[in-house]
Short mmCIF file of C-alpha atoms and ligand atoms in Angstrom, two decimals:
data_model
loop_
_atom_site.label_atom_id
_atom_site.label_comp_id
_atom_site.label_asym_id
_atom_site.label_seq_id
_atom_site.Cartn_x
_atom_site.Cartn_y
_atom_site.Cartn_z
CA UNK A 21 98.58 75.87 73.53
CA UNK A 22 101.70 77.17 71.88
CA UNK A 23 102.51 79.39 68.94
CA UNK A 24 104.24 82.63 68.27
CA UNK A 25 104.64 84.75 71.39
CA UNK A 26 102.72 88.06 71.32
CA UNK A 27 104.65 90.90 69.76
CA UNK A 28 104.64 93.71 72.32
CA UNK A 29 104.60 96.32 69.56
CA UNK A 30 101.16 95.25 68.37
CA UNK A 31 98.24 97.39 69.44
CA UNK A 32 95.78 95.95 71.97
CA UNK A 33 93.12 95.72 69.23
CA UNK A 34 95.33 93.36 67.22
CA UNK A 35 96.24 91.29 70.28
CA UNK A 36 92.56 90.87 71.17
CA UNK A 37 91.32 90.18 67.62
CA UNK A 38 93.74 87.29 67.21
CA UNK A 39 93.66 86.21 70.87
CA UNK A 40 97.44 86.78 70.89
CA UNK A 41 97.86 84.89 67.61
CA UNK A 42 98.24 81.50 69.27
CA UNK A 43 97.84 78.42 67.09
CA UNK A 44 96.89 74.98 68.43
CA UNK A 45 100.12 73.05 67.76
CA UNK A 46 98.77 69.58 66.91
CA UNK A 47 96.14 70.57 64.37
CA UNK A 48 97.26 74.13 63.45
CA UNK A 49 93.73 75.30 64.32
CA UNK A 50 93.51 79.07 64.71
CA UNK A 51 90.79 78.67 67.33
CA UNK A 52 91.63 76.82 70.54
CA UNK A 53 89.77 73.69 71.61
CA UNK A 54 87.46 73.57 74.62
CA UNK A 55 89.30 71.91 77.49
CA UNK A 56 86.98 69.92 79.73
CA UNK A 57 89.32 67.37 81.37
CA UNK A 58 88.99 67.31 85.14
CA UNK A 59 92.32 65.56 85.68
CA UNK A 60 95.73 65.04 84.04
CA UNK A 61 97.97 61.98 83.59
CA UNK A 62 100.82 61.52 86.03
CA UNK A 63 104.21 60.57 84.48
CA UNK A 64 105.42 57.01 85.08
CA UNK A 65 108.04 58.32 87.51
CA UNK A 66 105.21 59.90 89.55
CA UNK A 67 105.84 63.48 88.37
CA UNK A 68 103.46 65.94 86.68
CA UNK A 69 105.75 67.38 84.00
CA UNK A 70 102.79 68.94 82.21
CA UNK A 71 102.51 71.22 85.23
CA UNK A 72 98.84 70.25 85.62
CA UNK A 73 97.36 68.00 88.26
CA UNK A 74 93.62 68.60 88.66
CA UNK A 75 91.29 71.05 86.95
CA UNK A 76 90.05 72.88 90.05
CA UNK A 77 93.48 74.52 89.92
CA UNK A 78 94.74 73.89 86.40
CA UNK A 79 92.75 74.12 83.17
CA UNK A 80 94.70 74.54 79.91
CA UNK A 81 91.65 76.39 78.60
CA UNK A 82 92.49 79.28 80.92
CA UNK A 83 96.00 79.85 79.52
CA UNK A 84 95.17 81.85 76.43
CA UNK A 85 92.47 84.02 77.96
CA UNK A 86 94.63 84.76 81.01
CA UNK A 87 97.58 85.65 78.76
CA UNK A 88 95.36 87.98 76.73
CA UNK A 89 94.05 89.68 79.88
CA UNK A 90 97.62 90.09 81.13
CA UNK A 91 98.64 91.68 77.82
CA UNK A 92 95.65 94.03 77.61
CA UNK A 93 96.04 95.24 81.19
CA UNK A 94 99.86 95.25 80.94
CA UNK A 95 100.12 93.16 84.07
CA UNK A 96 102.30 90.30 85.28
CA UNK A 97 99.59 87.62 85.37
CA UNK A 98 95.86 86.98 85.38
CA UNK A 99 93.35 84.50 86.76
CA UNK A 100 89.86 83.84 85.47
CA UNK A 101 87.10 83.10 87.96
CA UNK A 102 83.57 81.70 87.99
CA UNK A 103 82.08 85.21 88.31
CA UNK A 104 83.00 88.81 88.93
CA UNK A 105 81.98 88.29 92.56
CA UNK A 106 84.30 85.26 92.89
CA UNK A 107 87.16 87.39 91.55
CA UNK A 108 86.39 90.43 93.71
CA UNK A 109 85.83 88.52 96.95
CA UNK A 110 89.15 86.66 96.47
CA UNK A 111 90.93 90.03 96.79
CA UNK A 112 89.43 90.50 100.26
CA UNK A 113 89.69 86.87 101.40
CA UNK A 114 93.43 87.05 100.64
CA UNK A 115 93.73 89.54 103.53
CA UNK A 116 93.70 88.57 107.20
CA UNK A 117 90.83 89.02 109.66
CA UNK A 118 91.52 92.27 111.51
CA UNK A 119 92.81 94.04 108.39
CA UNK A 120 91.17 97.30 107.36
CA UNK A 121 89.95 98.12 103.87
CA UNK A 122 88.64 101.29 102.28
CA UNK A 123 85.86 100.93 99.69
CA UNK A 124 83.51 103.33 97.88
CA UNK A 125 80.08 104.31 99.18
CA UNK A 126 78.83 104.06 95.61
CA UNK A 127 79.95 100.83 93.98
CA UNK A 128 78.58 97.59 92.54
CA UNK A 129 75.81 96.91 95.03
CA UNK A 130 76.22 93.16 95.65
CA UNK A 131 79.90 93.56 96.44
CA UNK A 132 79.11 96.44 98.78
CA UNK A 133 76.56 94.20 100.56
CA UNK A 134 79.08 91.38 100.82
CA UNK A 135 81.65 93.76 102.34
CA UNK A 136 79.15 95.17 104.82
CA UNK A 137 77.86 91.67 105.68
CA UNK A 138 80.02 88.58 105.20
CA UNK A 139 83.42 90.31 105.07
CA UNK A 140 82.72 92.35 108.18
CA UNK A 141 81.51 89.28 110.11
CA UNK A 142 84.62 87.42 108.88
CA UNK A 143 86.74 90.08 110.56
CA UNK A 144 87.60 92.80 108.05
CA UNK A 145 87.10 96.41 109.13
CA UNK A 146 85.52 98.24 106.19
CA UNK A 147 85.13 101.98 105.73
CA UNK A 148 82.92 103.18 102.88
CA UNK A 149 83.96 106.60 101.59
CA UNK A 150 83.20 109.04 98.79
CA UNK A 151 85.80 107.58 96.44
CA UNK A 152 85.51 110.47 94.00
CA UNK A 153 87.46 112.44 96.65
CA UNK A 154 91.13 111.59 97.25
CA UNK A 155 90.90 113.52 100.53
CA UNK A 156 88.12 111.20 101.71
CA UNK A 157 90.19 108.12 100.78
CA UNK A 158 93.24 109.53 102.57
CA UNK A 159 91.22 110.39 105.68
CA UNK A 160 89.91 106.82 105.95
CA UNK A 161 93.37 105.22 105.98
CA UNK A 162 94.23 103.61 109.33
CA UNK A 163 98.04 103.65 109.46
CA UNK A 164 99.48 100.17 109.87
CA UNK A 165 96.04 98.53 109.56
CA UNK A 166 94.75 99.45 106.11
CA UNK A 167 95.81 96.71 103.69
CA UNK A 168 93.58 97.32 100.67
CA UNK A 169 91.97 100.31 99.00
CA UNK A 170 89.22 99.14 96.62
CA UNK A 171 87.86 101.48 93.98
CA UNK A 172 85.51 101.14 91.01
CA UNK A 173 85.85 103.62 88.18
CA UNK A 174 83.55 104.58 86.53
CA UNK A 175 81.40 103.42 89.47
CA UNK A 176 77.91 101.94 89.33
CA UNK A 177 75.39 103.46 88.86
CA UNK A 178 76.29 107.17 89.09
CA UNK A 179 79.57 106.73 87.13
CA UNK A 180 81.67 108.66 89.62
CA UNK A 181 85.36 108.73 88.73
CA UNK A 182 88.25 107.98 91.07
CA UNK A 183 91.70 109.33 90.25
CA UNK A 184 93.53 105.98 90.03
CA UNK A 185 97.07 107.40 90.24
CA UNK A 186 96.11 109.52 93.26
CA UNK A 187 94.43 106.58 95.03
CA UNK A 188 97.44 104.33 94.29
CA UNK A 189 99.74 106.90 95.83
CA UNK A 190 97.64 107.13 99.00
CA UNK A 191 97.41 103.34 99.30
CA UNK A 192 101.12 102.77 98.72
CA UNK A 193 102.22 105.46 101.16
CA UNK A 194 100.14 103.60 103.78
CA UNK A 195 101.69 100.23 102.83
CA UNK A 196 98.38 99.09 101.33
CA UNK A 197 97.43 97.80 97.87
CA UNK A 198 95.09 99.41 95.38
CA UNK A 199 92.56 97.18 93.59
CA UNK A 200 90.40 98.59 90.80
CA UNK A 201 87.08 97.23 89.57
CA UNK A 202 87.59 98.21 85.94
CA UNK A 203 84.55 96.39 84.56
CA UNK A 204 83.03 99.49 82.98
CA UNK A 205 86.34 100.63 81.47
CA UNK A 206 86.33 97.17 79.87
CA UNK A 207 90.09 96.67 79.58
CA UNK A 208 90.02 99.20 76.76
CA UNK A 209 89.42 102.70 78.11
CA UNK A 210 91.68 102.60 81.18
CA UNK A 211 94.83 100.70 82.12
CA UNK A 212 94.86 100.90 85.94
CA UNK A 213 98.19 99.06 86.36
CA UNK A 214 99.97 101.73 84.31
CA UNK A 215 98.47 104.26 86.72
CA UNK A 216 99.79 102.44 89.79
CA UNK A 217 97.08 99.88 90.65
CA UNK A 218 98.22 96.57 92.09
CA UNK A 219 95.25 94.48 90.99
CA UNK A 220 92.60 94.99 88.32
CA UNK A 221 89.26 93.22 88.55
CA UNK A 222 86.73 92.58 85.79
CA UNK A 223 83.24 91.18 85.88
CA UNK A 224 84.05 89.34 82.63
CA UNK A 225 80.32 88.64 82.43
CA UNK A 226 80.01 92.17 81.05
CA UNK A 227 82.10 93.78 78.30
CA UNK A 228 84.90 91.21 78.11
CA UNK A 229 82.47 88.51 77.04
CA UNK A 230 79.95 90.96 75.64
CA UNK A 231 77.12 88.62 74.66
CA UNK A 232 75.10 88.14 77.88
CA UNK A 233 75.63 84.39 77.73
CA UNK A 234 78.26 83.81 80.39
CA UNK A 235 79.08 84.55 84.04
CA UNK A 236 82.82 84.96 84.67
CA UNK A 237 85.35 87.15 86.41
CA UNK A 238 89.02 88.01 86.14
CA UNK A 239 91.87 89.49 88.13
CA UNK A 240 95.11 90.87 86.70
CA UNK A 241 98.09 91.59 88.94
CA UNK A 242 100.89 94.10 88.62
CA UNK A 243 103.26 91.81 90.57
CA UNK A 244 103.46 88.09 91.23
CA UNK A 245 103.91 88.38 94.98
CA UNK A 246 102.68 86.58 98.09
CA UNK A 247 99.28 88.27 97.89
CA UNK A 248 98.80 87.01 94.32
CA UNK A 249 99.81 83.51 95.44
CA UNK A 250 97.14 83.66 98.18
CA UNK A 251 94.59 84.64 95.53
CA UNK A 252 95.64 81.61 93.44
CA UNK A 253 95.19 79.35 96.48
CA UNK A 254 91.76 80.82 97.22
CA UNK A 255 90.62 80.15 93.67
CA UNK A 256 91.96 76.60 93.76
CA UNK A 257 90.63 75.81 97.25
CA UNK A 258 87.20 77.47 97.04
CA UNK A 259 86.83 76.29 93.47
CA UNK A 260 85.56 79.54 92.00
CA UNK A 261 86.68 78.64 88.48
CA UNK A 262 84.80 78.92 85.19
CA UNK A 263 84.14 75.71 83.27
CA UNK A 264 86.20 74.93 80.19
CA UNK A 265 83.43 76.00 77.83
CA UNK A 266 82.92 79.29 79.70
CA UNK A 267 86.65 80.06 79.44
CA UNK A 268 86.46 79.33 75.71
CA UNK A 269 83.38 81.54 75.28
CA UNK A 270 85.12 84.35 77.14
CA UNK A 271 88.13 84.21 74.84
CA UNK A 272 85.84 84.20 71.81
CA UNK A 273 83.99 87.24 73.15
CA UNK A 274 87.22 89.08 73.80
CA UNK A 275 88.24 88.84 70.14
CA UNK A 276 85.62 91.46 69.30
CA UNK A 277 86.13 93.50 72.48
CA UNK A 278 87.51 96.64 70.85
CA UNK A 279 84.98 97.15 68.04
CA UNK A 280 82.09 96.35 70.42
CA UNK A 281 83.06 98.68 73.22
CA UNK A 282 84.31 101.50 71.01
CA UNK A 283 80.98 101.45 69.14
CA UNK A 284 79.06 101.41 72.45
CA UNK A 285 81.09 104.33 73.81
CA UNK A 286 80.48 106.43 70.69
CA UNK A 287 76.75 105.74 70.90
CA UNK A 288 76.71 106.44 74.65
CA UNK A 289 78.36 109.81 74.04
CA UNK A 290 75.78 110.61 71.39
CA UNK A 291 72.86 109.59 73.63
CA UNK A 292 74.28 111.51 76.60
CA UNK A 293 74.59 114.67 74.54
CA UNK A 294 71.10 114.35 73.02
CA UNK A 295 69.39 113.50 76.31
CA UNK A 296 71.13 116.41 78.08
CA UNK A 297 69.02 118.81 76.04
CA UNK A 298 65.73 116.93 76.57
CA UNK A 299 63.61 118.87 79.09
CA UNK A 300 62.10 115.63 80.44
CA UNK A 301 65.52 114.53 81.67
CA UNK A 302 66.60 116.10 84.95
CA UNK A 303 70.21 115.00 84.70
CA UNK A 304 72.44 112.85 82.52
CA UNK A 305 75.28 111.09 84.32
CA UNK A 306 78.08 110.25 81.90
CA UNK A 307 81.84 110.81 82.39
CA UNK A 308 82.18 112.00 78.78
CA UNK A 309 80.03 115.09 79.35
CA UNK A 310 82.20 118.17 80.00
CA UNK A 311 79.84 119.27 82.82
CA UNK A 312 80.08 115.91 84.66
CA UNK A 313 81.84 116.16 88.05
CA UNK A 314 84.52 113.59 87.24
CA UNK A 315 85.01 114.58 83.61
CA UNK A 316 88.48 116.12 83.95
CA UNK A 317 89.93 113.12 85.75
CA UNK A 318 88.17 110.77 83.33
CA UNK A 319 89.60 112.66 80.35
CA UNK A 320 93.06 112.26 81.89
CA UNK A 321 92.92 108.57 82.73
CA UNK A 322 90.56 107.15 80.09
CA UNK A 323 91.86 106.39 76.60
CA UNK A 324 89.77 106.74 73.46
CA UNK A 325 86.34 106.98 75.06
CA UNK A 326 84.32 107.12 78.25
CA UNK A 327 82.58 103.75 78.08
CA UNK A 328 79.13 102.56 77.17
CA UNK A 329 77.34 103.16 80.50
CA UNK A 330 75.27 106.19 81.40
CA UNK A 331 72.34 106.98 83.64
CA UNK A 332 69.50 109.43 83.27
CA UNK A 333 67.30 110.94 85.97
CA UNK A 334 63.77 111.31 84.67
CA UNK A 335 61.81 114.43 85.63
CA UNK A 336 58.71 113.30 87.55
CA UNK A 337 60.48 110.98 90.00
CA UNK A 338 60.26 107.22 90.39
CA UNK A 339 56.85 106.73 88.70
CA UNK A 340 58.03 108.59 85.58
CA UNK A 341 61.28 106.60 85.48
CA UNK A 342 59.52 103.24 85.89
CA UNK A 343 56.93 104.22 83.25
CA UNK A 344 59.70 105.19 80.82
CA UNK A 345 61.36 101.81 81.27
CA UNK A 346 57.97 100.16 80.71
CA UNK A 347 57.45 101.94 77.36
CA UNK A 348 60.77 101.14 75.63
CA UNK A 349 60.61 98.60 72.84
CA UNK A 350 64.18 98.23 71.56
CA UNK A 351 65.96 98.55 74.91
CA UNK A 352 65.59 95.45 77.06
CA UNK A 353 64.47 95.86 80.69
CA UNK A 354 67.10 93.73 82.44
CA UNK A 355 69.88 93.99 84.96
CA UNK A 356 73.54 93.56 83.87
CA UNK A 357 75.56 95.54 81.37
CA UNK A 358 78.16 95.31 78.66
CA UNK A 359 76.34 93.09 76.17
CA UNK A 360 75.73 93.76 72.49
CA UNK A 361 72.06 94.41 73.25
CA UNK A 362 71.15 97.63 75.07
CA UNK A 363 69.69 97.26 78.55
CA UNK A 364 67.67 99.68 80.66
CA UNK A 365 67.20 99.30 84.39
CA UNK A 366 65.41 101.11 87.20
CA UNK A 367 68.44 100.63 89.39
CA UNK A 368 66.99 101.64 92.80
CA UNK A 369 64.44 98.78 92.54
CA UNK A 370 67.13 96.14 92.27
CA UNK A 371 69.44 97.65 94.89
CA UNK A 372 66.65 98.02 97.47
CA UNK A 373 66.77 99.61 100.92
CA UNK A 374 69.75 101.82 101.71
CA UNK A 375 70.79 102.37 98.10
CA UNK A 376 72.49 105.67 97.27
CA UNK A 377 70.83 105.44 93.84
CA UNK A 378 68.18 108.15 93.28
CA UNK A 379 64.68 106.70 92.69
CA UNK A 380 64.28 108.59 89.40
CA UNK A 381 67.40 107.01 87.86
CA UNK A 382 67.46 104.70 84.85
CA UNK A 383 70.75 102.94 84.14
CA UNK A 384 71.49 102.48 80.45
CA UNK A 385 73.93 99.93 79.05
CA UNK A 386 74.45 100.91 75.44
CA UNK A 387 74.95 98.02 73.04
CA UNK A 388 75.86 97.95 69.37
CA UNK A 389 72.50 98.71 67.79
CA UNK A 390 72.10 101.91 65.78
CA UNK A 391 72.37 104.95 68.07
CA UNK A 392 69.54 106.56 66.08
CA UNK A 393 67.22 103.65 66.88
CA UNK A 394 68.22 103.65 70.55
CA UNK A 395 67.64 107.38 70.88
CA UNK A 396 64.30 107.31 69.05
CA UNK A 397 63.09 104.51 71.33
CA UNK A 398 64.04 106.44 74.48
CA UNK A 399 62.53 109.68 73.20
CA UNK A 400 59.17 108.01 72.53
CA UNK A 401 59.31 106.32 75.95
CA UNK A 402 60.01 109.44 78.02
CA UNK A 403 56.90 111.08 79.59
CA UNK A 404 54.82 112.72 76.83
CA UNK A 405 56.32 110.58 74.03
CA UNK A 406 58.19 111.62 70.89
C1 LIG B 511 80.99 96.74 88.26
C2 LIG B 511 80.66 95.32 88.61
N1 LIG B 511 81.52 94.64 89.36
C3 LIG B 511 81.27 93.35 89.70
C4 LIG B 511 80.13 92.71 89.28
C5 LIG B 511 79.90 91.27 89.67
O1 LIG B 511 80.05 90.44 88.55
P1 LIG B 511 79.30 89.03 88.40
O2 LIG B 511 77.84 89.32 88.23
O3 LIG B 511 79.94 88.38 87.21
O4 LIG B 511 79.56 88.26 89.66
C6 LIG B 511 79.21 93.39 88.50
C7 LIG B 511 77.95 92.73 88.07
O5 LIG B 511 76.99 93.38 87.73
C8 LIG B 511 79.49 94.73 88.14
O6 LIG B 511 78.62 95.44 87.38
#
């Protein structure tokens, strides 16, 4: 795939809408083809001048989407993966057994379970801390042993905010890296690398693709160093790559990233404000609300919005929350987030034993439907009805 190189002066919206403006050189198509080849022809002098050997490592269908991710996150390179979990776990597997990592107590639950289970058995020492507190992150550092500080901001499902610049400073002073799960900020509302992060991770399944029809992940690096090379090797050796069609779908989804997520964030803000004054709601958790604990830091490090995710705690405890989810008609009761359709989830049920998620909490992923319709549906579903 060739074409005009991206013009750095263009806004991220324009870069995304035109997928960097690349044109397929043979046909002049403005949409790239789907690359499905599993292998590539060797030159007659036994070389691989195309730079591609075998598709577990090299798929031309990754080039454009990885370049777009690099541009949006202002990084030095990107890799797409088969899932968000494949991307995230590569960051830890690129360390050595015996290394120490700091991770949040409240974070995407499956990754937390993997860290507490597989990664710990594999030999990593993991400390889970309150990552909304820089003091707690600093206190967990083991000088000489801590190699990675992992944060997620806003963090599932309470939307706690970590000060990225502060966490980067702590990590770097200890000789460690900072990796940020920026799935909820969607590559639009926060640019962690500009704030000092070394690696940015996305569950591309969510906002980047945006249509609930794909599982994929992505990493973007600030520097092409030895750690990044180990991550490349892990992807190639473990084979955690998306298929050619999935990479194509992801790029197509990313073309509408900005209008989708900006719409969702505006609606989320509106819902958060309206639900805050509903007596049947005990608490609304949303970084855009001025009373939210992490609001000041969020306002400093988020650009143009606070994202499309919020949670509500329903007065009346777990039975009232579950009954509310049962009564919605427009919202879909499903796990996941970041799609064009709004999802509602009783999060404690899916996380299970040991979850820090309160039992009365409903997680809301706001899509691109009318905010009026979404609000009306929730209001009629809350205990007592409209
Ligand atoms: C914040 C966050 N990180 C990582 C993941 C994992 O992504 P995937 O399901 O694509 O493996 C998820 C999935 O829900 C997520 O919400």
